[in-house]
CSV table of C-alpha atoms in Angstrom, one decimal:
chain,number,residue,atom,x,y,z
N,12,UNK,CA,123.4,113.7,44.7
N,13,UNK,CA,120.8,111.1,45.4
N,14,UNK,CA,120.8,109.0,48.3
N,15,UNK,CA,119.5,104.6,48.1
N,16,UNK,CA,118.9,102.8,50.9
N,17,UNK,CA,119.8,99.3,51.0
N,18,UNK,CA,118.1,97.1,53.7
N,19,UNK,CA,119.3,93.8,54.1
N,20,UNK,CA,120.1,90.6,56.7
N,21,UNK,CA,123.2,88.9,56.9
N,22,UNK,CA,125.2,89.6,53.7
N,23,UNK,CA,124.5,91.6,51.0
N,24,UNK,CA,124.5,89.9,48.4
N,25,UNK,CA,123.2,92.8,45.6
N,26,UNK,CA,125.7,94.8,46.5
N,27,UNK,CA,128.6,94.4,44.5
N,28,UNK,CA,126.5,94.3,41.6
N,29,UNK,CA,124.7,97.4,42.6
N,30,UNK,CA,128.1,99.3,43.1
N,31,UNK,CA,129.3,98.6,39.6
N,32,UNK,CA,126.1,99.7,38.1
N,33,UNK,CA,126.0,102.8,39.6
N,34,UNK,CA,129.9,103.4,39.4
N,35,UNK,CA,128.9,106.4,36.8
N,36,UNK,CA,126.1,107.4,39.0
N,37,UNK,CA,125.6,110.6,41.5
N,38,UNK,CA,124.3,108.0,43.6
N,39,UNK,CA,125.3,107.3,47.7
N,40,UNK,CA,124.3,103.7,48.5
N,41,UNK,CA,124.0,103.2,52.6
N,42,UNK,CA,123.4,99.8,53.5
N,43,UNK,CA,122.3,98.8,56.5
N,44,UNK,CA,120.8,96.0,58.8
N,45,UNK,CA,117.7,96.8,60.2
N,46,UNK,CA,117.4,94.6,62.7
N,47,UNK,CA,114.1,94.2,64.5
N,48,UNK,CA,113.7,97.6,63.8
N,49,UNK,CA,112.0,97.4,60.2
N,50,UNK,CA,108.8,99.3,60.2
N,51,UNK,CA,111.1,102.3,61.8
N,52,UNK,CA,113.4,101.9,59.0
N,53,UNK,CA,111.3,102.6,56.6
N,54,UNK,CA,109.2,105.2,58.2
N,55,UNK,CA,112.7,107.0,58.4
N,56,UNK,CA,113.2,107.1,54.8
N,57,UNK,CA,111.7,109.5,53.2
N,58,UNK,CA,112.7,112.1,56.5
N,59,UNK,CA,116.1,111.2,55.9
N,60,UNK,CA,116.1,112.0,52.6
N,61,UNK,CA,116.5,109.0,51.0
N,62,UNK,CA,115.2,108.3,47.6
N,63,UNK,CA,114.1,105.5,48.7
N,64,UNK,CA,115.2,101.6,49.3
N,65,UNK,CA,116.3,98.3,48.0
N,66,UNK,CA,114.8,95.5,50.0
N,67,UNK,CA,116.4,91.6,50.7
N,68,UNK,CA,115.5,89.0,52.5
N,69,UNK,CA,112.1,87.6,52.7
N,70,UNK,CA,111.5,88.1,56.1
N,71,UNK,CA,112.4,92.2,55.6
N,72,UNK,CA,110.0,91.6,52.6
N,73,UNK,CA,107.1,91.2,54.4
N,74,UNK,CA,107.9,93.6,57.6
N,75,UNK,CA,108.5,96.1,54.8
N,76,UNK,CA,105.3,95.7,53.3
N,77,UNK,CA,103.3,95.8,56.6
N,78,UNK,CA,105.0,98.8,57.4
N,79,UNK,CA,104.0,101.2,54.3
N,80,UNK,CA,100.7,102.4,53.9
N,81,UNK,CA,101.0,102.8,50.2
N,82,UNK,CA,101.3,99.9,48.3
N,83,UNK,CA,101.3,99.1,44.6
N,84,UNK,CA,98.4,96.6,43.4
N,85,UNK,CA,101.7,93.8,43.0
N,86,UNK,CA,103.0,94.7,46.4
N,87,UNK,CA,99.9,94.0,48.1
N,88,UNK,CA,98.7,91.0,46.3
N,89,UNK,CA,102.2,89.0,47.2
N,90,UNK,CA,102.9,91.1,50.7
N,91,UNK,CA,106.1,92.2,50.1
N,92,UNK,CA,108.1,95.0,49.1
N,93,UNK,CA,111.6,94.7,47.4
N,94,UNK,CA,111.7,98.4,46.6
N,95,UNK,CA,110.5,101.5,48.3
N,96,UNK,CA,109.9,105.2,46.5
N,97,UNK,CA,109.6,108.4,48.4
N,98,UNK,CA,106.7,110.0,47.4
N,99,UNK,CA,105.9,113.5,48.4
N,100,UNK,CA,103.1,111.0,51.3
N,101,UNK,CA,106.1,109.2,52.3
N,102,UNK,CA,106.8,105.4,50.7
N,103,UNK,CA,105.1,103.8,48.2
N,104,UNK,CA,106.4,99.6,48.5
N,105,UNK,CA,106.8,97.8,45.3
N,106,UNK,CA,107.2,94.5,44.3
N,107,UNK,CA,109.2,94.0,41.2
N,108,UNK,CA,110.3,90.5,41.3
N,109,UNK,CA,107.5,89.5,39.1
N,110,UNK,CA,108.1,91.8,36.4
N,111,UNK,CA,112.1,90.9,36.3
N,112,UNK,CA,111.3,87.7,35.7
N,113,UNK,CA,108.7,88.4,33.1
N,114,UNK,CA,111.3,91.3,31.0
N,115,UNK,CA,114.1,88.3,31.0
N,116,UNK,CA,111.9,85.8,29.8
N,117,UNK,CA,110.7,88.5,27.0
N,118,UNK,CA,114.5,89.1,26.6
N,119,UNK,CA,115.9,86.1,26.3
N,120,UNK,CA,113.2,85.1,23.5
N,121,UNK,CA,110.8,82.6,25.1
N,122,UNK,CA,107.7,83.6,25.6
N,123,UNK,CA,105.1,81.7,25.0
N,124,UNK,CA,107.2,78.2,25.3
N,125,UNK,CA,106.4,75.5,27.7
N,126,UNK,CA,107.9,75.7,31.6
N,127,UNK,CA,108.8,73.2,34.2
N,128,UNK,CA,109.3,75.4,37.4
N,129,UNK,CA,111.4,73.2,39.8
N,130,UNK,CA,112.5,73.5,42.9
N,131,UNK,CA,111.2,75.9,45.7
N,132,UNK,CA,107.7,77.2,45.1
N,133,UNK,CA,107.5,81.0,44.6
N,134,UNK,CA,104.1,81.8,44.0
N,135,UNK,CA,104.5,85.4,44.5
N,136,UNK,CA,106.4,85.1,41.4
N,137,UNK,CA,103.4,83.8,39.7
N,138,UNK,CA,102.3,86.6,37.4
N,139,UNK,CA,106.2,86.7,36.2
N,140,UNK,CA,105.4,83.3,34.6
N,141,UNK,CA,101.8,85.2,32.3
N,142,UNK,CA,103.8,85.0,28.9
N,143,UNK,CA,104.2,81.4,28.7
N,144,UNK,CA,101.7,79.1,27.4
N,145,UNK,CA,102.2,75.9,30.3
N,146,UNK,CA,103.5,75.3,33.4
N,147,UNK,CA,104.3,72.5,34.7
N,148,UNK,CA,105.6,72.4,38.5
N,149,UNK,CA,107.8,70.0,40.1
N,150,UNK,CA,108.1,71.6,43.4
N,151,UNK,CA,107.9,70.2,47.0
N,152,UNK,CA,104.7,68.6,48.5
N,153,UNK,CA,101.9,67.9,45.8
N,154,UNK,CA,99.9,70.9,48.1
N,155,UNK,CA,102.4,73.7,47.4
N,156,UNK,CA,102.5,72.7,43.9
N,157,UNK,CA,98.9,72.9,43.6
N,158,UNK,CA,99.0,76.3,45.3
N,159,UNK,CA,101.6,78.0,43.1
N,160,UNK,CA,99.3,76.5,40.1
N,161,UNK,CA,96.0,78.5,41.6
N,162,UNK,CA,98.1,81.5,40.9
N,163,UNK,CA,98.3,81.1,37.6
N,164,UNK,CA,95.7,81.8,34.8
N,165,UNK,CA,93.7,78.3,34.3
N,166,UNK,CA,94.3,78.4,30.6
N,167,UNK,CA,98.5,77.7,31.6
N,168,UNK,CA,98.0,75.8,34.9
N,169,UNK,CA,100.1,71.8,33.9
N,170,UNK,CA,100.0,69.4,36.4
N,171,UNK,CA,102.5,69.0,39.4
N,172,UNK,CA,105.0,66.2,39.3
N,173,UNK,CA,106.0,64.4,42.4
N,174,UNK,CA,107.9,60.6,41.4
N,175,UNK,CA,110.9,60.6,39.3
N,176,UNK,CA,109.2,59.3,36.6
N,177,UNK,CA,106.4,61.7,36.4
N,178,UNK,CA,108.9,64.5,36.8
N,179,UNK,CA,111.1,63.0,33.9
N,180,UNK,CA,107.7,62.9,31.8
N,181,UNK,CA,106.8,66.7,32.3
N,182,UNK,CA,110.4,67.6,31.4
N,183,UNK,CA,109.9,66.2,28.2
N,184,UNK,CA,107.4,68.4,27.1
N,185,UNK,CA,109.0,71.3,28.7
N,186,UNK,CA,111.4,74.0,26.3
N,187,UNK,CA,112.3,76.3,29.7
N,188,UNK,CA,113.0,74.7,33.0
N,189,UNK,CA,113.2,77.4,35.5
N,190,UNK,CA,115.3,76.3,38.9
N,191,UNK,CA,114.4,78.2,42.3
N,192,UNK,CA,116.4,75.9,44.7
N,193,UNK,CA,116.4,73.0,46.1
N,194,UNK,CA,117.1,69.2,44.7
N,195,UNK,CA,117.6,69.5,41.1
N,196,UNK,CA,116.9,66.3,38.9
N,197,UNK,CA,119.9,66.1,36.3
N,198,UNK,CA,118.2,63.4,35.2
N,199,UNK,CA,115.2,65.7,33.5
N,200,UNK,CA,117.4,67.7,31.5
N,201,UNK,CA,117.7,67.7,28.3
N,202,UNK,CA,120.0,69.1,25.3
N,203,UNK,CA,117.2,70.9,24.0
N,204,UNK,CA,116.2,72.9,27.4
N,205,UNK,CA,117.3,76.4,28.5
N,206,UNK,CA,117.4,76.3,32.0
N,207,UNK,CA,116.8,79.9,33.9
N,208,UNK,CA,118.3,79.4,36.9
N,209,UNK,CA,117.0,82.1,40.2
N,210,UNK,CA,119.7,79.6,42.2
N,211,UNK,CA,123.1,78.5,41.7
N,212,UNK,CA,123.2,75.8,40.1
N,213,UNK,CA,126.0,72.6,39.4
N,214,UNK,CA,128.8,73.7,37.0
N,215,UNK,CA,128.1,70.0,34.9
N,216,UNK,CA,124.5,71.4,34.5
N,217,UNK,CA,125.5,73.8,31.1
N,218,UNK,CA,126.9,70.6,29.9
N,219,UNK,CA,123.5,68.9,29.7
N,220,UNK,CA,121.1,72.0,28.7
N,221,UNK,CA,121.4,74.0,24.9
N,222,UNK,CA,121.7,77.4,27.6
N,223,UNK,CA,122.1,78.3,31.3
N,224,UNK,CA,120.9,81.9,32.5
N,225,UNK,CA,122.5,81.9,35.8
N,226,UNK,CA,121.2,83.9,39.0
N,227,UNK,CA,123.0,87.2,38.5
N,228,UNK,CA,121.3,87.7,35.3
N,229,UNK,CA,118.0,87.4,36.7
N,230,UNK,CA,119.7,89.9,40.0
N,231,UNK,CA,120.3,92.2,36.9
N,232,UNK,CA,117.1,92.7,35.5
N,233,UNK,CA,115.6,93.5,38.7
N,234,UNK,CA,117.9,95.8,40.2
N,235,UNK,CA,117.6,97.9,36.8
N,236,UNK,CA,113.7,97.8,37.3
N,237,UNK,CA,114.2,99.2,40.7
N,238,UNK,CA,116.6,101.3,40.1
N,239,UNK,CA,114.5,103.0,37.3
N,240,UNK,CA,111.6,103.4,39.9
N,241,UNK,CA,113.4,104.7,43.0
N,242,UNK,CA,115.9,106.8,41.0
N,243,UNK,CA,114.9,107.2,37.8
N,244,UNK,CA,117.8,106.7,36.3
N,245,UNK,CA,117.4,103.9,33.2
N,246,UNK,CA,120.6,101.7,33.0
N,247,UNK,CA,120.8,97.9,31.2
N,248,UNK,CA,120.6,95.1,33.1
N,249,UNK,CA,124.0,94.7,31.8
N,250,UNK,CA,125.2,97.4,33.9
N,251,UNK,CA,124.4,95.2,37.4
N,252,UNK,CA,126.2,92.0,36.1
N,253,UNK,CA,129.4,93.2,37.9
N,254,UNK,CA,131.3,91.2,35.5
């Protein structure tokens, strides 16, 4: 039997979906609150016995990452870990965020398509976004949208939208509209969009979009990407939907 970790604040909210997926599974999940007590969390780990470690929260994120000596080129680049592997040295961090998003835009066929990224700016998520062609941000202060642009290679950098109109404008051109919280213009969608939504959205939004691909599916992807790298065990993302 294997043994996960599952470090968290407040409520878990991965873990019914984790449960179900790994229903078939030898696999005991312990969850626990750290507390202030990160960096001895994770140093515990791999003593324990523990294959390793789901992380959530962004604040655990980052006192996850400053905690582990080993840290994959992703990892290091955004400073935070969302999964942790025991190695035979002790913990190797991960980040895999990115590369969910990038295997369900692959997955769900539109690569390569324009993007309007609205909402909260994520620019660790940045190199999740290398398949398509433009992006076009409409995302908080003008600064923060210019900052989560500089992530991105030059040749896909849009511009960033601030008034109503502009943001109407850049939605017009856009096929995806990705959604990371916050205000959400209904006014900028359109029939022809498919809106990938990393936030919960309105229920009257899949009434003005061609598609909606809710939170959980996005939750999905990247709990089978860490579940493939702490436990190497290779399940669909369809396993994590907890339907």
């Amino acid at each position: 039997m294997k043994a996960l970790a599952y470090l968290h604040r407040g409520e878990p909210r991965h873990h019914a979906a984790l449960l179900a997926g790994l229903a078939s599974q030898d696999v005991v999940v312990v969850v626990a609150d750290p507390g202030e007590r990160v960096e001895a969390a994770v140093a515990g780990l791999c003593p324990l016995g523990f294959a390793g470690a789901l992380v959530e929260e962004d604040d655990l994120l980052r006192r996850a990452a400053s905690g582990v000596l080993t840290l994959e080129p992703e990892a290091r680049e955004a400073g935070r870990v969302d999964a942790l592997v025991c190695d035979w040295s002790g913990p190797r961090g991960l980040y895999l965020e990115p590369a969910a998003m990038a295997q369900l835009l692959a997955g769900t066929g539109y690569p390569g398509l324009r993007a309007l990224w609205i909402g909260r700016p994520r620019p660790e998520l940045a190199a999740g976004l290398r398949g398509v062609s433009r992006v076009d941000v409409a995302a908080g202060p003008p600064a923060d949208g210019e900052a989560f642009l500089g992530q991105l290679s030059p040749a896909v950098r849009g511009e960033v939208a601030v008034r109503p109109d502009e943001v109407r404008a850049v939605a017009a051109r856009a096929d995806l509209v990705i959604y990371a919280g916050g205000r959400l213009p209904l006014d900028a969608l359109a029939p022809y969009h498919t809106l990938l939504a990393l936030a919960p959205v309105p229920p009257e939004v899949a009434d003005l979009v061609e598609a909606v691909v809710g939170p959980e599916r996005y939750r999905a992807e990247w709990l089978a990407l860490a579940i493939r790298e702490i436990l190497g065990i290779a399940l669909p993302a369809d396993a994590f939907l907890d339907l």
